mmCIF file of C-alpha atoms in Angstrom:
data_model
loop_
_atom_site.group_PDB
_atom_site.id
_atom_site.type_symbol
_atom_site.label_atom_id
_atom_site.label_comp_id
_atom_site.label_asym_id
_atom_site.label_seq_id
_atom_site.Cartn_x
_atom_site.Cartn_y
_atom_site.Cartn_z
ATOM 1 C CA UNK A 1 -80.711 -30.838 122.749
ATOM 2 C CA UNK A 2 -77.981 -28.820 123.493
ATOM 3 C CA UNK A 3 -76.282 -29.472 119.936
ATOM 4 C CA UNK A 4 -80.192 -28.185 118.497
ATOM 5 C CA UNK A 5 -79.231 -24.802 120.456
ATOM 6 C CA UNK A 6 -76.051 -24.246 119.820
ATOM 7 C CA UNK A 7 -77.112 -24.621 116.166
ATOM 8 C CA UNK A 8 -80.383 -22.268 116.641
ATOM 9 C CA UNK A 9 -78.722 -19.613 119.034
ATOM 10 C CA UNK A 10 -75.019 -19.997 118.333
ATOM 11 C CA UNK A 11 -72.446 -19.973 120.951
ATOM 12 C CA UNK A 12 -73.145 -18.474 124.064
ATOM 13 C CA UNK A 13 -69.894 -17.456 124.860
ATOM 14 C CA UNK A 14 -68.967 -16.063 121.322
ATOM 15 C CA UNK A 15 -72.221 -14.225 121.466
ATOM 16 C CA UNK A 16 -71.467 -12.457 124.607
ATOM 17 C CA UNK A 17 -68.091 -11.533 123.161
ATOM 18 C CA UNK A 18 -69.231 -9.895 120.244
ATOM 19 C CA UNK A 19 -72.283 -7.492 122.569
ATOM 20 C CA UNK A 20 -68.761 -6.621 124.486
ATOM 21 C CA UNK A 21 -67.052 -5.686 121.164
ATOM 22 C CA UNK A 22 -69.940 -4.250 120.265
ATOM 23 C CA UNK A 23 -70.312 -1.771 123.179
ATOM 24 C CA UNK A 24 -66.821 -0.809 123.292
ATOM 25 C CA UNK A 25 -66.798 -0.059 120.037
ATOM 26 C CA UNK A 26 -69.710 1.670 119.654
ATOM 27 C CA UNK A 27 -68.874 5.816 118.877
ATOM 28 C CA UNK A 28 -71.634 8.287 119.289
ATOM 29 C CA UNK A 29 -74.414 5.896 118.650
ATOM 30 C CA UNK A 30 -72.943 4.458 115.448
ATOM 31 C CA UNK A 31 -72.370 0.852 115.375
ATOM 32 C CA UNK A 32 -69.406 0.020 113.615
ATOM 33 C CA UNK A 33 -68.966 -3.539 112.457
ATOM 34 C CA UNK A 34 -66.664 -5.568 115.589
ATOM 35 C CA UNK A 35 -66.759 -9.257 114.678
ATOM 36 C CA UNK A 36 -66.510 -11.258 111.113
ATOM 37 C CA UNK A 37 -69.145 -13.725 109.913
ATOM 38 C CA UNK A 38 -66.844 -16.618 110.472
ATOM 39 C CA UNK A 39 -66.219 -15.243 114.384
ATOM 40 C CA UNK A 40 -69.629 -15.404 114.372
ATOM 41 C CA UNK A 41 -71.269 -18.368 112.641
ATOM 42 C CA UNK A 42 -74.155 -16.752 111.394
ATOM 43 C CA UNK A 43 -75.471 -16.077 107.897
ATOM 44 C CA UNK A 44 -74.404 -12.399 106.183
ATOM 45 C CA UNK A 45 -77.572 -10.764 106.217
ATOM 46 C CA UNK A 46 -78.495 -7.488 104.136
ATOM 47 C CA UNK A 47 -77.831 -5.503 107.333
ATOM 48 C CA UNK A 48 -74.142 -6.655 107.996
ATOM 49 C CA UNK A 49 -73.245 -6.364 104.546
ATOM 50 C CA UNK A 50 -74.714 -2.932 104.609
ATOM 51 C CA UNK A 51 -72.401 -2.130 107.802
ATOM 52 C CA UNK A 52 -69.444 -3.474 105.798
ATOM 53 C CA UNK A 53 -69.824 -1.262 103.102
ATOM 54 C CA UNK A 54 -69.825 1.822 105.692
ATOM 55 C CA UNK A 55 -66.699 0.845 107.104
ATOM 56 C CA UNK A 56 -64.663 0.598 103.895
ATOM 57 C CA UNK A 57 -66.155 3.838 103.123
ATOM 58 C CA UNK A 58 -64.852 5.461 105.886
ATOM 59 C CA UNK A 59 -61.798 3.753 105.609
ATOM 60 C CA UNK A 60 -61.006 4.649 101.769
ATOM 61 C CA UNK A 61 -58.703 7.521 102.379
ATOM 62 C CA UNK A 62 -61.081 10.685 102.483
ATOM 63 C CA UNK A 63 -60.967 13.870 103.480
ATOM 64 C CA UNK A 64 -62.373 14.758 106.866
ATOM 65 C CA UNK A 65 -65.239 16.409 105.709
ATOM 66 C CA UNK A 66 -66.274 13.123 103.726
ATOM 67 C CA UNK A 67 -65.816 10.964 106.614
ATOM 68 C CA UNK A 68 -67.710 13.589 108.773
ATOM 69 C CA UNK A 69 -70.449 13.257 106.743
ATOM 70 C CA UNK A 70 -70.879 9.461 106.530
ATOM 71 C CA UNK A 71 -70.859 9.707 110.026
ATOM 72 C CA UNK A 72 -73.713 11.617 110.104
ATOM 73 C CA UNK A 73 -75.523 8.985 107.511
ATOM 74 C CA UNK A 74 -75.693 11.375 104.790
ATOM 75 C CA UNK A 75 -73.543 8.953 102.869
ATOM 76 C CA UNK A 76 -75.936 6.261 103.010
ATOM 77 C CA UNK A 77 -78.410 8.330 101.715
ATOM 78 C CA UNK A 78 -76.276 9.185 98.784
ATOM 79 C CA UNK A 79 -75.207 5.486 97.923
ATOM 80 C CA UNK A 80 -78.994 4.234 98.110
ATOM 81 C CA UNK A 81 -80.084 7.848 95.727
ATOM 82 C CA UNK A 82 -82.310 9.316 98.672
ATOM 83 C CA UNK A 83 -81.780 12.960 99.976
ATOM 84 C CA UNK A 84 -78.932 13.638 98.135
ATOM 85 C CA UNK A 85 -80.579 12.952 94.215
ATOM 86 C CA UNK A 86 -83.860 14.732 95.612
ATOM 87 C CA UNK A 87 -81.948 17.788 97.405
ATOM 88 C CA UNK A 88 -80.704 18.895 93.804
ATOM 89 C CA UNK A 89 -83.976 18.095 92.242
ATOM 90 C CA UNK A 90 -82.882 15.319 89.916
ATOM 91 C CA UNK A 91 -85.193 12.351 90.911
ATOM 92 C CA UNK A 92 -88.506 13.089 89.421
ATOM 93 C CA UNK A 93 -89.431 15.164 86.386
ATOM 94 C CA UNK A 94 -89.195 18.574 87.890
ATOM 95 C CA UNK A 95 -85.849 19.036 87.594
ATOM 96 C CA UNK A 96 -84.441 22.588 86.482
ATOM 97 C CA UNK A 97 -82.263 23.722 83.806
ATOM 98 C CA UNK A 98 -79.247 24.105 86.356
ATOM 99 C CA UNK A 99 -80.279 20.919 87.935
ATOM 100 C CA UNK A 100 -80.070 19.138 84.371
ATOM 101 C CA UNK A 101 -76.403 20.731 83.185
ATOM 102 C CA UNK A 102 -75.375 19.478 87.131
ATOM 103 C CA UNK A 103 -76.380 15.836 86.155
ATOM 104 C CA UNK A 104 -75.240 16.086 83.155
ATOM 105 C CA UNK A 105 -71.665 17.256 84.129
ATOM 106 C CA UNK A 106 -71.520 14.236 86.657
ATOM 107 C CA UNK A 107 -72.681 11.796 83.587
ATOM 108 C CA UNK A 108 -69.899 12.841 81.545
ATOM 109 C CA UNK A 109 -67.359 13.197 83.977
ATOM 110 C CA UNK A 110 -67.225 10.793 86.845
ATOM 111 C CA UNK A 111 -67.538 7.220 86.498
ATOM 112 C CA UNK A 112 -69.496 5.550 89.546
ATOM 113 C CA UNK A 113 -73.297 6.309 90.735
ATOM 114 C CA UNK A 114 -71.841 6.843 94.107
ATOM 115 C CA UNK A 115 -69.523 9.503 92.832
ATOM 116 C CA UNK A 116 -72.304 11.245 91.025
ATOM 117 C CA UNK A 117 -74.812 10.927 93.862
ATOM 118 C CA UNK A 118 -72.193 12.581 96.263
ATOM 119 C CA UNK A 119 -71.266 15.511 93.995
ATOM 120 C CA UNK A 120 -75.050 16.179 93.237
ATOM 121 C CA UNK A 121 -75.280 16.327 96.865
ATOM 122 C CA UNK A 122 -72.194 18.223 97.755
ATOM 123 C CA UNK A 123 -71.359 20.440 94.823
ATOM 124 C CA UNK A 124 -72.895 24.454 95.667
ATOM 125 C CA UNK A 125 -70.863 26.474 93.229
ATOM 126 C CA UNK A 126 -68.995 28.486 95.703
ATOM 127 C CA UNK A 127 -66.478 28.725 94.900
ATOM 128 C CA UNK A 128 -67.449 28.808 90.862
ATOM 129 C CA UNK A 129 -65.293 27.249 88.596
ATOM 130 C CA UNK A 130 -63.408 30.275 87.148
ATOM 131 C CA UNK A 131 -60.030 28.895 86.476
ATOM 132 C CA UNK A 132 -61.137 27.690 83.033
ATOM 133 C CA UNK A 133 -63.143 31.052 81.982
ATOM 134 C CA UNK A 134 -60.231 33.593 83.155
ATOM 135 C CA UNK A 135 -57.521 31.063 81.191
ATOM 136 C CA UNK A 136 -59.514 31.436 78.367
ATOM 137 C CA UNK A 137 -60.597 34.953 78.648
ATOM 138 C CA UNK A 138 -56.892 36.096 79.455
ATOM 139 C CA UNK A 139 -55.794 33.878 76.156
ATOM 140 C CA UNK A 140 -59.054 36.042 73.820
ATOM 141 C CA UNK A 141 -57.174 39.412 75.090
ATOM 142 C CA UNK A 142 -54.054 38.614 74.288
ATOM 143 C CA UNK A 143 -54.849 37.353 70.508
ATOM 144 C CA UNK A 144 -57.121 40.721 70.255
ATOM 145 C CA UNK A 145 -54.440 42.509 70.847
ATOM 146 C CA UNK A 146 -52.212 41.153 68.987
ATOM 147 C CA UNK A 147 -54.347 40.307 65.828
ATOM 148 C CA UNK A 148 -54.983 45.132 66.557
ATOM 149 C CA UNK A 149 -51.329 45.741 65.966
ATOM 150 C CA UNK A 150 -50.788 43.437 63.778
ATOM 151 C CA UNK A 151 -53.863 43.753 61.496
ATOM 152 C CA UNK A 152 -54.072 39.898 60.736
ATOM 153 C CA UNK A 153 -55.820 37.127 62.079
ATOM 154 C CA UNK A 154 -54.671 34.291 60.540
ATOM 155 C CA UNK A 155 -51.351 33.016 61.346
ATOM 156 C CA UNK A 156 -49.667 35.329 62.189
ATOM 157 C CA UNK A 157 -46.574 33.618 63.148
ATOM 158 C CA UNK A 158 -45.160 34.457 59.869
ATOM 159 C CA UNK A 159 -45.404 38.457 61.459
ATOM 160 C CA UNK A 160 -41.875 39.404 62.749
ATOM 161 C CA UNK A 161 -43.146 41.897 65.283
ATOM 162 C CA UNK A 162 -45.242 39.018 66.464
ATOM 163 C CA UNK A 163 -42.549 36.193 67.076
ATOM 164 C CA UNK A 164 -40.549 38.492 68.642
ATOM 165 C CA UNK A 165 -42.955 39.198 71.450
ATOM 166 C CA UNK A 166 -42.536 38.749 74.869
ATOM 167 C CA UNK A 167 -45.128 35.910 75.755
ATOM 168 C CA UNK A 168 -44.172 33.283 73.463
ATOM 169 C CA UNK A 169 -41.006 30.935 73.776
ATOM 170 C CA UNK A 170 -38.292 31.674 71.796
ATOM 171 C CA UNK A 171 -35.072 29.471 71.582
ATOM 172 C CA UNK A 172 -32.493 32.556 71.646
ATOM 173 C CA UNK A 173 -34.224 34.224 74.792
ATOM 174 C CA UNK A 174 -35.256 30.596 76.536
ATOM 175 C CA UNK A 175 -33.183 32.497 79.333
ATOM 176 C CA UNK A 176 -36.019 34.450 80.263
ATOM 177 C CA UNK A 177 -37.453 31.381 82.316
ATOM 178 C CA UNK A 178 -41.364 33.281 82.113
ATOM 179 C CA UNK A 179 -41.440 32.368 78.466
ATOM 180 C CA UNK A 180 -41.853 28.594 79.150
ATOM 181 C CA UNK A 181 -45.467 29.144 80.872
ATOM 182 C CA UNK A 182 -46.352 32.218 79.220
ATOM 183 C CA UNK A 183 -46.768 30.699 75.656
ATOM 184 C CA UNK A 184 -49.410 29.457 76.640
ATOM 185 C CA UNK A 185 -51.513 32.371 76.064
ATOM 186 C CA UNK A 186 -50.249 33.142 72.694
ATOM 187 C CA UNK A 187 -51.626 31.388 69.734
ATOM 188 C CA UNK A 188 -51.007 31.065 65.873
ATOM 189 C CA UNK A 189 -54.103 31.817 64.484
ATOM 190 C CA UNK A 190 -57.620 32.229 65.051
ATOM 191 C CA UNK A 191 -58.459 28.651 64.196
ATOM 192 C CA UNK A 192 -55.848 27.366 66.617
ATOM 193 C CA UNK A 193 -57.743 29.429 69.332
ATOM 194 C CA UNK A 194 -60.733 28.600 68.411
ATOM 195 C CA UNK A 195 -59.823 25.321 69.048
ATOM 196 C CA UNK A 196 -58.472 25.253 72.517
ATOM 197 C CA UNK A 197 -61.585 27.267 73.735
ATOM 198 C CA UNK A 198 -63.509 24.648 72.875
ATOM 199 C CA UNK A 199 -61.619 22.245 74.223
ATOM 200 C CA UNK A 200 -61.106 24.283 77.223
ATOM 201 C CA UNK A 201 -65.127 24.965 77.645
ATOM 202 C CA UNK A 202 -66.343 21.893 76.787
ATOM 203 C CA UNK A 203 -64.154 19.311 78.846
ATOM 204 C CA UNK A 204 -61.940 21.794 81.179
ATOM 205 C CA UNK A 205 -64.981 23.393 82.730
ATOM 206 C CA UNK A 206 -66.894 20.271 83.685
ATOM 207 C CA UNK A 207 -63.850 18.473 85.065
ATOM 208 C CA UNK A 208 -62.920 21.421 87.287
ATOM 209 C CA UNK A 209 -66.676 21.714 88.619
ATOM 210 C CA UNK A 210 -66.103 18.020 89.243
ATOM 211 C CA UNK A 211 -62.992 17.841 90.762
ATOM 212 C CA UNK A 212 -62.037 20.902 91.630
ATOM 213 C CA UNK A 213 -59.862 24.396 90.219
ATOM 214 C CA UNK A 214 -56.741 23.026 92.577
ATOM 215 C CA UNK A 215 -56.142 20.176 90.714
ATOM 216 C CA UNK A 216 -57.514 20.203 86.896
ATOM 217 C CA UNK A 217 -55.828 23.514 87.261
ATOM 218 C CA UNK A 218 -52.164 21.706 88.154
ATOM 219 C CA UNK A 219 -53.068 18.952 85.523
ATOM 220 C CA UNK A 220 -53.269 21.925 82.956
ATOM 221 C CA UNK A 221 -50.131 23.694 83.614
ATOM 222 C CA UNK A 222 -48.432 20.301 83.971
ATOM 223 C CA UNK A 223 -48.888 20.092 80.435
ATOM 224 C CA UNK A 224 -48.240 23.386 79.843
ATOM 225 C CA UNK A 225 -44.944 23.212 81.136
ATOM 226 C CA UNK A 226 -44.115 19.715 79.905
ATOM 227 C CA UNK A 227 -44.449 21.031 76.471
ATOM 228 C CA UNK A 228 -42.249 23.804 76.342
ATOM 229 C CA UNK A 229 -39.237 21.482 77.939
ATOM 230 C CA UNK A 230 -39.814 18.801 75.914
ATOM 231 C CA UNK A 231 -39.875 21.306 73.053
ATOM 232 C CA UNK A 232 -36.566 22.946 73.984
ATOM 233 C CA UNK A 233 -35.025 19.614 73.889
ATOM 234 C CA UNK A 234 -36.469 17.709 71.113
ATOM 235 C CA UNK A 235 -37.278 20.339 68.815
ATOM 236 C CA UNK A 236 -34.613 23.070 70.329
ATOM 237 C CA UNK A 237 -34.888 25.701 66.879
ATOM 238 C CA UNK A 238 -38.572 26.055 66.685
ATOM 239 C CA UNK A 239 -40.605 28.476 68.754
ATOM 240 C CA UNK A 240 -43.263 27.580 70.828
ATOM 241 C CA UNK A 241 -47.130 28.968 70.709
ATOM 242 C CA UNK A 242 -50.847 28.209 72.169
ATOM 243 C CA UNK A 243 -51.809 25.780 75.278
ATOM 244 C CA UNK A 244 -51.853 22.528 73.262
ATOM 245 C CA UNK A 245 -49.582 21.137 76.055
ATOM 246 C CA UNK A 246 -52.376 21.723 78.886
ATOM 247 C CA UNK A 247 -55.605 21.146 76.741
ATOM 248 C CA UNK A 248 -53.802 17.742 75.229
ATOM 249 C CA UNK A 249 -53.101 16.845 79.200
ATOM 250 C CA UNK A 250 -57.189 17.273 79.946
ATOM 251 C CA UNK A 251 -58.576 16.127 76.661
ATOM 252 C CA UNK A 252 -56.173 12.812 77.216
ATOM 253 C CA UNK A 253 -56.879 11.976 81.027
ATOM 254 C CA UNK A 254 -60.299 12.404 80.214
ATOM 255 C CA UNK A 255 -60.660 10.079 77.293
ATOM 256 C CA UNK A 256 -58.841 7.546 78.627
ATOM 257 C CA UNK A 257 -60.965 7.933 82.091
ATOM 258 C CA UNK A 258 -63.787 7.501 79.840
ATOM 259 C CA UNK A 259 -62.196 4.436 77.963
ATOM 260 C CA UNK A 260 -61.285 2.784 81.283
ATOM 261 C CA UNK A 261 -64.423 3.207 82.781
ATOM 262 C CA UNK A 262 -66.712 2.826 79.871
ATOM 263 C CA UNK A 263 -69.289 0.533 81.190
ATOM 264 C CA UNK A 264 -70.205 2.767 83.996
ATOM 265 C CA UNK A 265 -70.180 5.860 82.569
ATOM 266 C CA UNK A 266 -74.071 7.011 81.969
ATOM 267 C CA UNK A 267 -73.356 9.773 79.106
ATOM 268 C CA UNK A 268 -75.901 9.739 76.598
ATOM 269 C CA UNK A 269 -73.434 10.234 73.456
ATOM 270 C CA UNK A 270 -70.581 8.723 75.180
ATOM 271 C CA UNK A 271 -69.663 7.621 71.691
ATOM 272 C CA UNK A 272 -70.306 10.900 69.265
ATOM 273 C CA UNK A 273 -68.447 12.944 72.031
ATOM 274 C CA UNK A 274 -65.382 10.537 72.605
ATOM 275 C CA UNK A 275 -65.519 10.804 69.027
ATOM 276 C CA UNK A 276 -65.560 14.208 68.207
ATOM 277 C CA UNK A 277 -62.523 15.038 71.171
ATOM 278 C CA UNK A 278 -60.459 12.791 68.913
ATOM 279 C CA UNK A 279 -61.540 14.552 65.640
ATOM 280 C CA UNK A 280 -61.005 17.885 67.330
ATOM 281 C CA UNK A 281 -57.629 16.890 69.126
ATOM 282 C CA UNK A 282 -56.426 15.158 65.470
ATOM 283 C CA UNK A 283 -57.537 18.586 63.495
ATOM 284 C CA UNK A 284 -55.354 20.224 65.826
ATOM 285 C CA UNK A 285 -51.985 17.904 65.729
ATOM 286 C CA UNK A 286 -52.296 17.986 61.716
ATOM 287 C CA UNK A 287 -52.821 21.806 61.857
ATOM 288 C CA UNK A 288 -49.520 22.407 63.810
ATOM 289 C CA UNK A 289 -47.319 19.428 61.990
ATOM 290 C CA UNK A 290 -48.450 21.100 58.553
ATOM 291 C CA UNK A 291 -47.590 24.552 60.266
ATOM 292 C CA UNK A 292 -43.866 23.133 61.178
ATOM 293 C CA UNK A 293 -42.953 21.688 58.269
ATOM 294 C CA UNK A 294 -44.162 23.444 55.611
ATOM 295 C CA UNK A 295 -42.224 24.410 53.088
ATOM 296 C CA UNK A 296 -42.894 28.017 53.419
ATOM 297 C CA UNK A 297 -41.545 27.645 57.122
ATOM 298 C CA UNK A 298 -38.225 30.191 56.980
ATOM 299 C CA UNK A 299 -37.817 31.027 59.866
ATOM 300 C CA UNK A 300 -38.652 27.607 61.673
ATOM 301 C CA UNK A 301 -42.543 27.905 62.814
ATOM 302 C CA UNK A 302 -44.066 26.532 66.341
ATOM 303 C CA UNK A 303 -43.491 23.384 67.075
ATOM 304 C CA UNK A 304 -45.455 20.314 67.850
ATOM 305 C CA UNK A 305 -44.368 19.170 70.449
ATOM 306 C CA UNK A 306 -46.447 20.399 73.094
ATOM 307 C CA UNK A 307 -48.618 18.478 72.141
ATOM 308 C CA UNK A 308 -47.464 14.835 72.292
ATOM 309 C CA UNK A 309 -46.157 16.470 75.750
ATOM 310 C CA UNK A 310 -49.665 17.254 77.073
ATOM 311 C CA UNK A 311 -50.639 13.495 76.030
ATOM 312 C CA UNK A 312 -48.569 11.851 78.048
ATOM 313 C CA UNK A 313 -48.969 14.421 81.131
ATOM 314 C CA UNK A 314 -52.400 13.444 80.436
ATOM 315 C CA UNK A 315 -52.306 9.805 80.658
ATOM 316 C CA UNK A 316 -49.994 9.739 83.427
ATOM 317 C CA UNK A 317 -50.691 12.662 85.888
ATOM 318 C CA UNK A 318 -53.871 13.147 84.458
ATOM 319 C CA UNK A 319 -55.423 10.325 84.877
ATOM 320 C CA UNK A 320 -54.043 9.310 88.527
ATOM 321 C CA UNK A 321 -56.560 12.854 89.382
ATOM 322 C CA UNK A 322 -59.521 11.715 87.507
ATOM 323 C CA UNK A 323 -58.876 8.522 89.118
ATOM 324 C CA UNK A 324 -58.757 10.110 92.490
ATOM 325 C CA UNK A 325 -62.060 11.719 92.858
ATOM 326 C CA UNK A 326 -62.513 13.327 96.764
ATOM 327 C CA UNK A 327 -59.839 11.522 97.514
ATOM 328 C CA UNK A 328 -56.197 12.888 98.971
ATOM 329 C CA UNK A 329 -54.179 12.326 96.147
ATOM 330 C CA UNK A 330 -51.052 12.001 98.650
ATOM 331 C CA UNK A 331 -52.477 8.926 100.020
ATOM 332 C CA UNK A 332 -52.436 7.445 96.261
ATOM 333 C CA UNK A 333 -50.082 5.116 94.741
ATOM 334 C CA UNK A 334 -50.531 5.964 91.280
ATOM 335 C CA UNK A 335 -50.395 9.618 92.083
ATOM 336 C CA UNK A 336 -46.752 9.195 93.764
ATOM 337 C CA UNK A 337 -45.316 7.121 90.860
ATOM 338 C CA UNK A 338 -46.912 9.862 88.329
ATOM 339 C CA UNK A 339 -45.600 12.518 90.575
ATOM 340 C CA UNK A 340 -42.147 10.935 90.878
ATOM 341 C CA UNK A 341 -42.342 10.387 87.122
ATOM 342 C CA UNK A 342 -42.935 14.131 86.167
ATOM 343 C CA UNK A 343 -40.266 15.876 88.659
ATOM 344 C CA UNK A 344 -37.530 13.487 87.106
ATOM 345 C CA UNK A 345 -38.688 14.136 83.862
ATOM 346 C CA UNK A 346 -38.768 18.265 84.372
ATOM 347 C CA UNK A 347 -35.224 17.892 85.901
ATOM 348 C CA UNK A 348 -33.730 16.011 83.548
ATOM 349 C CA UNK A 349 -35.040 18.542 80.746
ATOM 350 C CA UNK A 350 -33.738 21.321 82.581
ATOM 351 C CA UNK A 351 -30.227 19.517 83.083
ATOM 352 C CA UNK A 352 -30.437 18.934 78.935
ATOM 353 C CA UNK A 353 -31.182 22.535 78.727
ATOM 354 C CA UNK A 354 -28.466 23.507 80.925
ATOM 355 C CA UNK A 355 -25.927 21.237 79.494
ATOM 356 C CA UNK A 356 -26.614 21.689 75.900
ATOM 357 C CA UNK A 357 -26.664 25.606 75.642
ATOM 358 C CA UNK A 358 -27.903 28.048 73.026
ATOM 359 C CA UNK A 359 -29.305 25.532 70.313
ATOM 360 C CA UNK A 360 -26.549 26.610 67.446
ATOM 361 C CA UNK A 361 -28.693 26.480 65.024
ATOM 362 C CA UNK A 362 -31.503 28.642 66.427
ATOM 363 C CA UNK A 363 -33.406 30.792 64.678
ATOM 364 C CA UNK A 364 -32.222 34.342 64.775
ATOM 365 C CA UNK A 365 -35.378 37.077 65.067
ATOM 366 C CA UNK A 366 -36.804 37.411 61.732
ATOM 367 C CA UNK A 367 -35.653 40.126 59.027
ATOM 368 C CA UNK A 368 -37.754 42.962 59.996
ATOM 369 C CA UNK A 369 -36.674 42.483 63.527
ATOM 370 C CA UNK A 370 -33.069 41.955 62.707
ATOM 371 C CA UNK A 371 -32.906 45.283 61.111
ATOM 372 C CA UNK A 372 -33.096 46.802 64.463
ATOM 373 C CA UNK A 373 -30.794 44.752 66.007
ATOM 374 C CA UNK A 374 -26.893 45.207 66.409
ATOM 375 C CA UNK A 375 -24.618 45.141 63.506
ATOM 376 C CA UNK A 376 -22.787 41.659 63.373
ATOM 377 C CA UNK A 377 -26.334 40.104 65.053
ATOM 378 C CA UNK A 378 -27.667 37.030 62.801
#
């Protein structure tokens, strides 16, 4: 009889253990899981696997806010798609037009249905995702007024005036250290601008409402600056125009989050879009390689570079943030390595820079600029 008990009621004494666990443990009303299954010989029921899940969750590395509010069983809520999918007006059909673009932004860009739910819940717009708009606005002024003095719009890196300005890099005045972030906002052409405003609209602004200015914003100029030091080593005569380096970094990270994650991501043209970033980010590459070695290309036109640059800040950096969603990216493995990566990389390019000098065989300011200069200047 007393076997028939222990079997029906478990063991007294392991019982009574686990209520003491249980009390001690027990923080402002919220029972946290004390003893395993096997401590306690009983079936895992719906309710203890439920429990289990909370504790991971607060024990994944979030930020204090997160934690606060799984505390306070809002993330429960979130992870079953209660309060948080109805607060925003997505569950049912009388969802708005800013409620739609919302959903749709966390379809496209984040991965898991908890993810989603919690941004849904979370996201307010304050503060609004400007870093995106003001890069692009601040890169539409600049090519205005340019394309006024120079009265051309298309590519008008074959203008002297123009590759002798003071935004874009140049390998004779790489000295003037601004130049190697500053290119960014010049470009060669309308259709190269063109180009990295949609790029920067279509995929930059949803992945900074997602995951924030702070970091898609380091992820950009990342690539920004990866290109022009990779450029002044590996192509060290050709100037260097347009934010291919930071777009490439977004557009990659995200297509490869996409292609890592493709089973749970819940866009409805997953396919036609991941398709048309590769059209639009192949356009782009054969525009500048056709630009660079051309044949009318005297003096030496923008380089390339920046680009191949940007994809592999992209897949490395990148990808560790989009991988890292409201999560501290200091707490990250793959964040540290792809940290650790990038500062050696940027110091060794700025110990070849040092090293090898004025490239020799740099590019001299074109003829209508070298008229002004010096006599004896090439």
């Amino acid at each position: 009889m007393a076997e028939i008990e222990t079997s029906l009621l478990g063991d007294p004494e392991k019982e009574n253990a686990r209520e003491e666990k249980e009390e001690e443990e027990d923080l402002g009303g919220t029972r946290l899981e004390a003893v395993t299954v096997e401590e306690a010989q009983l079936p895992i029921s719906v309710e203890d696997q439920r429990w289990k899940e909370y504790f991971e969750t607060l024990s994944n590395k979030r930020r204090a806010s997160f934690r606060c509010a799984v505390s306070q069983g809002l993330r429960s809520d979130v992870l079953e798609g209660g309060t948080a999918g109805s607060s925003v007006g997505v569950v049912g059909g009388s969802a708005g037009v800013g409620d739609r673009c919302l959903l749709s932004v966390a379809r496209e860009t984040l991965p898991r249905d908890s993810e989603r739910r919690w941004f849904l819940h979370v996201y307010s717009g304050c503060p609004p995702p400007l870093l995106m708009p003001s890069i692009s606005l601040a890169q539409v002024v600049v090519f205005v007024v340019y394309g006024l003095a120079l009265g051309t719009w298309l590519l008008p890196t074959y203008d002297a005036d123009f590759m002798n300005g003071s935004l874009l890099y140049s390998p004779p005045r790489r000295h003037e250290a601004w130049r190697f972030l500053s290119y960014a906002l010049t470009h060669a052409g309308a259709e190269q601008l063109g180009l990295a405003l949609l790029a920067q609209l279509s995929v930059g602004l949803p992945l900074e409402m997602a995951h924030g200015s702070l970091r898609i914003g380091a992820v950009y100029m990342a690539g920004v600056l990866a290109g022009s030091l990779l450029g002044s080593v590996a192509d060290r005569r050709a100037p260097l125009v347009g934010s291919s380096g930071g777009v490439y970094a977004l557009l990659s990270a995200h297509l490869a989050n996409i292609a890592m994650n493709w089973s749970r991501m819940k866009g409805s043209f997953r396919v036609l879009r991941m398709a048309f970033l590769l059209l639009l980010m192949s356009a782009e590459l054969g525009r500048a390689v056709w630009l660079r070695l051309s044949p009318r290309a005297a003096p030496a036109q923008p380089s390339f570079v920046p680009h191949l640059a940007g994809v592999w800040v992209g897949l490395t950096l990148g990808l560790a943030v989009l991988r890292c969603y409201e999560q501290r990216l200091r707490d990250q493995c793959c964040w540290r390595v792809a940290s650790l990566a990038y500062a050696a990389s940027v110091l060794l390019a700025v110990a070849c820079n040092v090293a090898m000098g004025d490239p020799a065989g740099a590019d001299r300011p074109p003829p209508a600029a070298a008229e002004a200069a010096p006599a004896g200047g090439h």
